[in-house]
Tab-separated table of C-alpha atoms and ligand atoms in Angstrom:
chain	number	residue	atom	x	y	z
A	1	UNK	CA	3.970	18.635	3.108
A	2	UNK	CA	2.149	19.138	-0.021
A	3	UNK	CA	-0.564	16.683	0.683
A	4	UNK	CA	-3.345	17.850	3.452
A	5	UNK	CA	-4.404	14.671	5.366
A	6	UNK	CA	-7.576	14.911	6.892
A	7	UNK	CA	-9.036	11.995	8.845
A	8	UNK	CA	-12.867	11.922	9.191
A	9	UNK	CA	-15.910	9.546	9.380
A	10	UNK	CA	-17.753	12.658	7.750
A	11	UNK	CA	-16.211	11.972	4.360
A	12	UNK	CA	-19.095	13.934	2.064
A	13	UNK	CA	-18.680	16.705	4.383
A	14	UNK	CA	-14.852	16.555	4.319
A	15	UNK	CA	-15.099	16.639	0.328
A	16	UNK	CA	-17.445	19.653	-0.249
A	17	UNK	CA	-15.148	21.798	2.171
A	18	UNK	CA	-12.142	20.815	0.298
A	19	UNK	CA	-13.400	21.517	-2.713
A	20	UNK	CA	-14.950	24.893	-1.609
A	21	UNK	CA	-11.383	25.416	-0.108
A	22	UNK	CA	-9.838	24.871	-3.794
A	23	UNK	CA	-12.160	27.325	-5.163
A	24	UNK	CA	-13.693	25.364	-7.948
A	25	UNK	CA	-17.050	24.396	-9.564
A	26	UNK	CA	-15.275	21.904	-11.456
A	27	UNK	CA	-15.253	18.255	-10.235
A	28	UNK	CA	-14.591	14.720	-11.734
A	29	UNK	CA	-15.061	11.765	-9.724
A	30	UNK	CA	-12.527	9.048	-10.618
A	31	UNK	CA	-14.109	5.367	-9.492
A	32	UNK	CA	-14.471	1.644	-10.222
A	33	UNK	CA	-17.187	-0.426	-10.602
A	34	UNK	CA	-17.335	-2.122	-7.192
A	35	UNK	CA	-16.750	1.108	-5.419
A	36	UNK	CA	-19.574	2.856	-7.475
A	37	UNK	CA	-22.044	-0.054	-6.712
A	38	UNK	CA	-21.282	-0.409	-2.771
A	39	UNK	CA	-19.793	2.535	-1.647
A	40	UNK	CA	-20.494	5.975	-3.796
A	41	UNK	CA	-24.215	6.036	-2.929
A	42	UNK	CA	-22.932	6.218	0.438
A	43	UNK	CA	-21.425	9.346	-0.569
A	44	UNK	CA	-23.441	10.851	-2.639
A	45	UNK	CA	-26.073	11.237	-0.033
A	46	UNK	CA	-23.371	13.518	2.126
A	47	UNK	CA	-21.918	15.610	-1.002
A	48	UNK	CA	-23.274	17.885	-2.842
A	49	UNK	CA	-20.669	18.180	-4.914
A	50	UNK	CA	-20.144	14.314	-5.618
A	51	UNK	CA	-23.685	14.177	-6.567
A	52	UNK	CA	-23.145	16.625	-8.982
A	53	UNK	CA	-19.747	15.530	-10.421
A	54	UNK	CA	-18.879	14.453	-13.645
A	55	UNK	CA	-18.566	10.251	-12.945
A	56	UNK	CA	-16.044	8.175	-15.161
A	57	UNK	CA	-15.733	4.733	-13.858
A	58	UNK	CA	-12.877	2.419	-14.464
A	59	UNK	CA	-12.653	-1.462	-14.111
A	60	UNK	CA	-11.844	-2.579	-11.033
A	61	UNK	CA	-8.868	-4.816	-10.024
A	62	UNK	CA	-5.096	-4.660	-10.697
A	63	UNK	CA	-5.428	-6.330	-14.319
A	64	UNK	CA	-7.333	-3.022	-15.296
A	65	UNK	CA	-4.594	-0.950	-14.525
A	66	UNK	CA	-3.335	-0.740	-17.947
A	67	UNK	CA	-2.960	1.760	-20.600
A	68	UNK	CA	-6.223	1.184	-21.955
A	69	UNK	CA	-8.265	2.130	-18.839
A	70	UNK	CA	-5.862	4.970	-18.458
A	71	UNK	CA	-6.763	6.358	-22.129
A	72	UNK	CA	-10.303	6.177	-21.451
A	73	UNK	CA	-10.131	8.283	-18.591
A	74	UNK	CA	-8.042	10.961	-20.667
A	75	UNK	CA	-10.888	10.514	-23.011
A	76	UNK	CA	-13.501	11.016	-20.443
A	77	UNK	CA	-11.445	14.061	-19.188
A	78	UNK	CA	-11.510	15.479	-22.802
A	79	UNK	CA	-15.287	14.998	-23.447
A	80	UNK	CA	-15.684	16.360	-19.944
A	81	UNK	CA	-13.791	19.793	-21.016
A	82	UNK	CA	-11.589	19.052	-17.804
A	83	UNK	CA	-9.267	22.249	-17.370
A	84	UNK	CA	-6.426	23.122	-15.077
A	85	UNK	CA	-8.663	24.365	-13.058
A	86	UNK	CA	-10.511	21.186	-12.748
A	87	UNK	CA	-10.052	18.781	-9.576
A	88	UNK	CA	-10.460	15.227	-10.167
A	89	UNK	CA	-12.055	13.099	-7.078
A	90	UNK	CA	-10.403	9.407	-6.943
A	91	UNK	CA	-12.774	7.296	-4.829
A	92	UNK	CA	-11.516	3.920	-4.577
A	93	UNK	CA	-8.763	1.678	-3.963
A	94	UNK	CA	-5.322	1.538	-4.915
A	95	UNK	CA	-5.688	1.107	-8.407
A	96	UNK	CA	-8.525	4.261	-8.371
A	97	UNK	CA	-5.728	6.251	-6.612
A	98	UNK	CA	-2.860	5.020	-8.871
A	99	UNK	CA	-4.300	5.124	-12.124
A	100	UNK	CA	-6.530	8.163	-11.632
A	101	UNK	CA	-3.603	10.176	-9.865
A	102	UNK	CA	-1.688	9.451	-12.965
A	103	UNK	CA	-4.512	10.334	-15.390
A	104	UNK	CA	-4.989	13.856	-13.331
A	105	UNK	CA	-1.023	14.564	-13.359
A	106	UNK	CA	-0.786	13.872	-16.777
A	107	UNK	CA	-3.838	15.538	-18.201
A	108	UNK	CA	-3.021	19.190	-19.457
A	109	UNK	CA	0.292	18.770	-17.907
A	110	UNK	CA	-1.313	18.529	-14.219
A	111	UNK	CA	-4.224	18.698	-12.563
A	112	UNK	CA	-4.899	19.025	-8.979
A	113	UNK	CA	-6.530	15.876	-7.395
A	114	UNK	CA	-8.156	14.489	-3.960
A	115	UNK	CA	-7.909	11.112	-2.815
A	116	UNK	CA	-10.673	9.337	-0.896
A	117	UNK	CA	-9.394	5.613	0.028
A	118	UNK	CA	-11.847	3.236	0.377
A	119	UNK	CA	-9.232	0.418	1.821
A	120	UNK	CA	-7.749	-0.118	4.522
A	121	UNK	CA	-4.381	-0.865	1.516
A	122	UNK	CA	-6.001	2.444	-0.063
A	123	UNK	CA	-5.758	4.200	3.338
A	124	UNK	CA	-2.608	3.406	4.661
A	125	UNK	CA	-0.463	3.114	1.607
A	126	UNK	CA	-1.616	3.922	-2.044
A	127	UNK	CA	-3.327	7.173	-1.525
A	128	UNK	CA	-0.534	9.166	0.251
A	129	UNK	CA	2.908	9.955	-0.709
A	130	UNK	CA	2.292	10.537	-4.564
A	131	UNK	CA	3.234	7.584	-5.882
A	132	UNK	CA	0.824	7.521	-9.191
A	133	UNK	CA	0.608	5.011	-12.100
A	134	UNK	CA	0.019	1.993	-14.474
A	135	UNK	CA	0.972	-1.761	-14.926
A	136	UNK	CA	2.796	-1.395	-17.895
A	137	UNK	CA	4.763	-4.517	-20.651
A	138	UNK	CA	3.212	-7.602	-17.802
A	139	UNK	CA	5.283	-5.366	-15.054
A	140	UNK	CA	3.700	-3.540	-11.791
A	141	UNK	CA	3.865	0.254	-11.924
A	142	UNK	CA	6.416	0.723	-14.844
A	143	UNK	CA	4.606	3.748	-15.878
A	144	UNK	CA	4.075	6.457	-13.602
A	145	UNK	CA	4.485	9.678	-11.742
A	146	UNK	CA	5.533	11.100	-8.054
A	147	UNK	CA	2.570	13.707	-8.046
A	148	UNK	CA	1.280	14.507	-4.272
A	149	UNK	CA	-2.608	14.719	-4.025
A	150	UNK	CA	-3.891	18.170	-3.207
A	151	UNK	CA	-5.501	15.932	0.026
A	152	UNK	CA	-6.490	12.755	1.134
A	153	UNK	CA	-9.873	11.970	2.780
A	154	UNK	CA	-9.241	9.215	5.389
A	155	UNK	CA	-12.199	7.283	7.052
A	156	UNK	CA	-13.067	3.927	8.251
A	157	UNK	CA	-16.456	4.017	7.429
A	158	UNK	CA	-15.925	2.101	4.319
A	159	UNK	CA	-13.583	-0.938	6.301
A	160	UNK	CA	-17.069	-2.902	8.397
A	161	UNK	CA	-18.028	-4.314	5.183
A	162	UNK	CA	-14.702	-5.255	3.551
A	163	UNK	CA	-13.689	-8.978	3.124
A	164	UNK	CA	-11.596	-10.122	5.499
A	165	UNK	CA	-8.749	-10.933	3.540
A	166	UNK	CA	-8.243	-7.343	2.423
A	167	UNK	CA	-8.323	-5.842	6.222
A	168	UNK	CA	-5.783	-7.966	6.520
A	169	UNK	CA	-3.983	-6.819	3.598
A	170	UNK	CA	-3.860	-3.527	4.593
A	171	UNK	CA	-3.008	-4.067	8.175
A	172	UNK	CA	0.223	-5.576	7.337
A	173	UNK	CA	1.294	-2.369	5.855
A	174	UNK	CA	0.130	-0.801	9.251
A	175	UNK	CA	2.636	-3.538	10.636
A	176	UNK	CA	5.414	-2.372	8.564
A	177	UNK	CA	4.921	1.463	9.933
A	178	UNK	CA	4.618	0.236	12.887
A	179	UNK	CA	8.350	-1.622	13.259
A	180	UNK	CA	9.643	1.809	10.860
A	181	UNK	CA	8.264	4.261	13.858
A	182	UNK	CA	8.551	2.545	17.598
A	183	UNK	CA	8.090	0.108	20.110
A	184	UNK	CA	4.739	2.170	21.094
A	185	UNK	CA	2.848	2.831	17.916
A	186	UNK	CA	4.182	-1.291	17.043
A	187	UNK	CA	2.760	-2.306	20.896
A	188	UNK	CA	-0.441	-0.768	20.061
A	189	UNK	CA	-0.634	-2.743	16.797
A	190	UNK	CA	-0.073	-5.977	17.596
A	191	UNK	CA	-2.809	-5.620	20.535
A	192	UNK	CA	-5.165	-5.440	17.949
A	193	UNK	CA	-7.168	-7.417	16.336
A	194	UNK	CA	-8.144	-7.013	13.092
A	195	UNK	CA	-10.189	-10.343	12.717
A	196	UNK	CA	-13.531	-10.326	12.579
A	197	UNK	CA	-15.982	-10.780	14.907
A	198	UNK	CA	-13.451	-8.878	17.220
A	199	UNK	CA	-12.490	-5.987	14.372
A	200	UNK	CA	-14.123	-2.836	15.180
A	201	UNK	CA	-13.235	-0.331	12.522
A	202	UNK	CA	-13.606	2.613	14.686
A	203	UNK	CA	-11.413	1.504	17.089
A	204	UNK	CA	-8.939	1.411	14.318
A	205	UNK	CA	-9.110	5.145	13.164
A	206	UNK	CA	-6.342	6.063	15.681
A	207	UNK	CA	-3.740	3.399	14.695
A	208	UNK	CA	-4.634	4.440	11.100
A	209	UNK	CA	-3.649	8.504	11.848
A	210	UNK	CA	-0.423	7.202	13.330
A	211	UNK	CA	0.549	4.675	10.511
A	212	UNK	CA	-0.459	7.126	7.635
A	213	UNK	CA	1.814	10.020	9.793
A	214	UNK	CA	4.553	7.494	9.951
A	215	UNK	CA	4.593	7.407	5.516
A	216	UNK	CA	3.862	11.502	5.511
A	217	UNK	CA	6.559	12.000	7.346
A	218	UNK	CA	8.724	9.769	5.444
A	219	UNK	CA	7.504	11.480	2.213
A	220	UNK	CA	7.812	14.400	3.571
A	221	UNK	CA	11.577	14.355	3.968
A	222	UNK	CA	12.410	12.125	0.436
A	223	UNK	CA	9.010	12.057	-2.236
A	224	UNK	CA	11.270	10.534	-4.895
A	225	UNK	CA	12.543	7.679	-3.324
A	226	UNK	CA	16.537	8.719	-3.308
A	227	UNK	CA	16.810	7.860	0.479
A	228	UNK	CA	15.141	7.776	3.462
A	229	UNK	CA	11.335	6.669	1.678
A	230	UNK	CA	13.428	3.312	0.827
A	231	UNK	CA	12.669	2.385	4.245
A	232	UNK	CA	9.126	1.911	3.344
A	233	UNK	CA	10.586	-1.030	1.336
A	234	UNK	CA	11.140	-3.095	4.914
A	235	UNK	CA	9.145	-6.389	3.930
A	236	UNK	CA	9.223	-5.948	0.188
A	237	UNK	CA	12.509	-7.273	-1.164
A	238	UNK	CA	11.011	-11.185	0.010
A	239	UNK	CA	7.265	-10.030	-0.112
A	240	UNK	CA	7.411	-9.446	-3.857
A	241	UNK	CA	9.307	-12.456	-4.282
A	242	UNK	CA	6.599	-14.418	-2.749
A	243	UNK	CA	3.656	-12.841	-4.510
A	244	UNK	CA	5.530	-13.466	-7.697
A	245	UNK	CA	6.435	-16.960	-6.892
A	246	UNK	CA	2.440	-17.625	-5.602
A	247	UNK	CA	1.585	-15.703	-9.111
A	248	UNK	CA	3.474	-18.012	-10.446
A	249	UNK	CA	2.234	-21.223	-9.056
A	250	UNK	CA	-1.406	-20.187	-9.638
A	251	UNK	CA	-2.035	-19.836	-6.225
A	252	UNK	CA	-2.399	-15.815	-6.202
A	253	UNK	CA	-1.564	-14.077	-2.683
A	254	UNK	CA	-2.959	-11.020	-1.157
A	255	UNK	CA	-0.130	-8.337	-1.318
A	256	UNK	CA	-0.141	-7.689	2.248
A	257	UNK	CA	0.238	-11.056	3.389
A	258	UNK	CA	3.173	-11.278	1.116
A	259	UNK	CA	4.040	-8.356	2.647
A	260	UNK	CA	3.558	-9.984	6.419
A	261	UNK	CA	5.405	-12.902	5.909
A	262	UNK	CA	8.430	-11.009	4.201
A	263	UNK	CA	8.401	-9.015	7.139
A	264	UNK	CA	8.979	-11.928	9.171
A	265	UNK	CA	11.573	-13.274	7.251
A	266	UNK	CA	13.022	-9.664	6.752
A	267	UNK	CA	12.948	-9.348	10.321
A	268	UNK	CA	15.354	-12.677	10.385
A	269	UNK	CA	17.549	-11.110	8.341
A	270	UNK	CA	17.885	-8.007	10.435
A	271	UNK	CA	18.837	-9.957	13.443
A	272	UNK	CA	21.984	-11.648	11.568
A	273	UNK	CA	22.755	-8.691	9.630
A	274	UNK	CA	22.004	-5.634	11.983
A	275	UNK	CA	21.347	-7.562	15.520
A	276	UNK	CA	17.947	-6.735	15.759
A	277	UNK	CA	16.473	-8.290	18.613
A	278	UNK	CA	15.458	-12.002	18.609
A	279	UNK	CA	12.715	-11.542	21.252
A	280	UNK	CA	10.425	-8.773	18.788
A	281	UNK	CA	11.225	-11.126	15.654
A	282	UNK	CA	9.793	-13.732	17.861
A	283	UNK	CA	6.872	-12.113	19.503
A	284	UNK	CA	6.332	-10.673	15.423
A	285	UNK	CA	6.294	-13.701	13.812
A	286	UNK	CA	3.952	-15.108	16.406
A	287	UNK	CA	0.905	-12.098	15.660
A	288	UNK	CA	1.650	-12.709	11.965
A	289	UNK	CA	1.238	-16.495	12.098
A	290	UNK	CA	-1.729	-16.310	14.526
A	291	UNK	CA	-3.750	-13.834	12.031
A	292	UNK	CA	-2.018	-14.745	8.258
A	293	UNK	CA	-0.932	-18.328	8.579
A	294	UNK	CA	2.011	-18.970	6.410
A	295	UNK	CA	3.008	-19.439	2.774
A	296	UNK	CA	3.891	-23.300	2.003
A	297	UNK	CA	7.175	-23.202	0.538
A	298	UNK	CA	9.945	-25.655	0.911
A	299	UNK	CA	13.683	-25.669	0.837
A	300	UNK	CA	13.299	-26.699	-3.036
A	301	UNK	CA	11.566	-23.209	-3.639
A	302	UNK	CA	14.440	-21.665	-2.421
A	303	UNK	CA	16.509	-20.828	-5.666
A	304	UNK	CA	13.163	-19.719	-7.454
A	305	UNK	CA	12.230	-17.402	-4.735
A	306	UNK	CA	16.043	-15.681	-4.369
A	307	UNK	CA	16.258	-15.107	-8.769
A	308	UNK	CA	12.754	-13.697	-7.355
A	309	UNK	CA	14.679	-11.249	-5.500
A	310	UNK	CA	17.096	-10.551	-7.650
A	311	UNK	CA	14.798	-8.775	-9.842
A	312	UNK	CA	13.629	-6.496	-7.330
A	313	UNK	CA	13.787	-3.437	-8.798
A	314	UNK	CA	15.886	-1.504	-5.939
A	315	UNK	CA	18.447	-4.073	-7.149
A	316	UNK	CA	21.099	-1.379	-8.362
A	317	UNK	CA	22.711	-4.851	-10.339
A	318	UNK	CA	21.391	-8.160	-10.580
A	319	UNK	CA	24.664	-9.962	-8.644
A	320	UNK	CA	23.235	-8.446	-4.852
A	321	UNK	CA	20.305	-8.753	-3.487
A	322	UNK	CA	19.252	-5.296	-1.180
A	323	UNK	CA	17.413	-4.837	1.480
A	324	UNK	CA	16.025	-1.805	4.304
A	325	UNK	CA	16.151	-4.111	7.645
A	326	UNK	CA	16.135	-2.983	10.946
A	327	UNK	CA	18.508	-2.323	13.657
A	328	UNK	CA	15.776	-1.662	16.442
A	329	UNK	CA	12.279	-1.076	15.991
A	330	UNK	CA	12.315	2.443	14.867
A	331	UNK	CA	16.008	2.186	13.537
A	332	UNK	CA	15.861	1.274	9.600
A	333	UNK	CA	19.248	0.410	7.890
A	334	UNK	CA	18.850	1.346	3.969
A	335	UNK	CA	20.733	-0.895	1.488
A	336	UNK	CA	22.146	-3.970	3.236
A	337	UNK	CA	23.180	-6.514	0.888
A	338	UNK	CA	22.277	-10.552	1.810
A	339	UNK	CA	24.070	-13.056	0.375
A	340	UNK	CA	21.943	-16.274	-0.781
A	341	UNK	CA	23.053	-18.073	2.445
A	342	UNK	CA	22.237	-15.444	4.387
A	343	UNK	CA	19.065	-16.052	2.866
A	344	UNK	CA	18.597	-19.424	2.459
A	345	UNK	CA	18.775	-19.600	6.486
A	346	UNK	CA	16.422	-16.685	6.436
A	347	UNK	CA	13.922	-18.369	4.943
A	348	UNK	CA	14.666	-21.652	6.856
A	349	UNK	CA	13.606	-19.531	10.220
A	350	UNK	CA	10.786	-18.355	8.519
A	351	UNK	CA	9.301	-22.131	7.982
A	352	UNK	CA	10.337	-22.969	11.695
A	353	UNK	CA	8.572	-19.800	12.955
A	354	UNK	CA	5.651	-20.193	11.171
A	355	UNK	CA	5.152	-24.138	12.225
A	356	UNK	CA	6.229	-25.147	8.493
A	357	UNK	CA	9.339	-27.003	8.823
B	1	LIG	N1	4.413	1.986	-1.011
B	1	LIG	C1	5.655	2.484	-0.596
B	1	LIG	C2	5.861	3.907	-1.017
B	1	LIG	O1	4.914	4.615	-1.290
B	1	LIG	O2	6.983	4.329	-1.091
């Protein structure tokens, strides 16, 4: 494992033995705007070597992770007189840790660079496994790199004062480790809450170590995707299709609850397909439409939501439609091909589960 994972609440601390670790007086701190307003002075008070960083701030949100942003940071890099010897500091979300992982492997042919999420999405997902890069020609992560931080900083210290929404984002890729891994780490999971009032983010630091080990070891074993870190796609195949589809219809989704109800509907699929059992896709289903609700769609939607799919690109042609599903909790089946029936009564379950139909 290239990456070091180190999971603290002492995340100023964390970064100034890191980077006396790395042996260098060089330091750039990659952030956005929100994250510098709300969370960096947090930071800064616990790091020396934050406070004394170089700061280049990007845009936040998805739309800014373009080319443009991505130039300015070279720029910024340039005027900075960033060397190989440099390490660049992303602070931030998902788009922080794609766009500014990309900038650092791609400046001077590769510099070394920390992640520090600042998500519960950031945490569990974007900032491990070295998956860097830009939107690129209206299409998510076109351009980009596999390029393993040296680290990544993982707290909850940030989550108490997130929106709602975006715990709940997050958590559904904790959901999707969860069914990858085993009955345990998923039983532990779905006896959480991650609501508010109830949502304690401390209490959520061990469930966070497990789910991020889950993806390490994954990574660990495939970085470039030509296997085993396909499994990670569980959920995705009918999540994207959904977030495209509520795109779309200009009624924008949250990633991870496209992510959520995919599962569920994923999960459907892996009981026809790979006999997964119909109790879990049952008591699953249940958690996701206690805490997420469900996405309106009707049986009309249905032929816009499979050419959906048949984008996908882990699609090796556009005639099947691929999916990881599950055998068992902890038993992923890589590249099972659904037919649109299959589907179509897929997504059927999925309204009847979710009190829709
Ligand atoms: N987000 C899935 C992966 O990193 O492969």
């Amino acid at each position: 494992m290239k990456q070091k994972l180190i999971f603290t609440n002492l995340v100023g601390q964390a970064i100034d033995t890191l980077v006396a670790e790395l042996g260098t007086p060089q330091v750039v701190v990659v952030t956005d705007t929100n994250t510098a307003q709300f969370v960096l002075p947090i930071i800064v008070n616990d790091s020396k070597v934050v406070a004394s960083a170089k700061l280049i701030t990007i845009k936040s949100g998805d739309s800014n992770k373009t080319l443009d942003e991505l130039k300015n940071v070279w720029m910024r890099l340039a005027e900075s007189e960033a060397s190989r010897n440099t390490v660049v500091i992303n602070i931030g979300g998902g788009v922080v840790s794609d766009l500014g992982g990309f900038a650092a492997a791609t400046f001077k042919r590769g510099l070394r660079y920390i992640n520090v999420p600042t998500t519960v999405l950031g945490a569990v997902d974007a900032a491990t496994g070295g998956k860097t890069g830009i939107n690129f020609n209206g299409l998510k992560n076109q351009i980009g790199a596999f390029a393993e931080p040296e680290a990544a900083i993982i707290s909850t210290i940030f989550f108490n004062t997130l929106p709602q929404q975006q715990i709940l984002s997050g958590y559904a890729e904790m959901l999707k480790h969860g069914l990858l891994e085993n009955p345990d780490v998923l039983g532990k999971l779905l006896a959480f809450s991650p609501v508010y009032p109830v949502f304690n983010s401390e209490a959520m630091m061990p469930l966070l170590q497990d789910s991020v080990m889950v993806k390490a070891n994954i990574v660990d074993q495939d970085l470039t995707e030509s296997g085993l870190r396909k499994a990670l796609n569980l959920g995705h195949t009918i999540g994207h299709a959904l977030e495209a589809f509520a795109f779309k219809h200009q009624n924008p989704i949250p990633h991870g609850y496209a992510v959520a109800w995919g599962l569920v509907t994923e999960l459907i699929l892996s009981h026809t397909l790979q006999n997964f059992p119909s109790d879990e896709v049952h008591r699953f289903a249940q958690y996701v439409k206690t805490n997420y609700g469900a996405f309106p769609i009707t049986c009309d939607d249905y032929p816009e939501l499979i050419a959906a799919m048949r984008q996908d690109k882990k699609n090796a042609n556009a005639d099947s439609i691929n999916f990881t599903l599950l055998k068992a909790i902890g038993e992923p089946v890589l590249n099972v091909v659904a037919t649109p029936e299959q589907i179509t009564a897929a997504l059927d379950l999925y309204r009847d589960l979710l009190g829709l139909a």
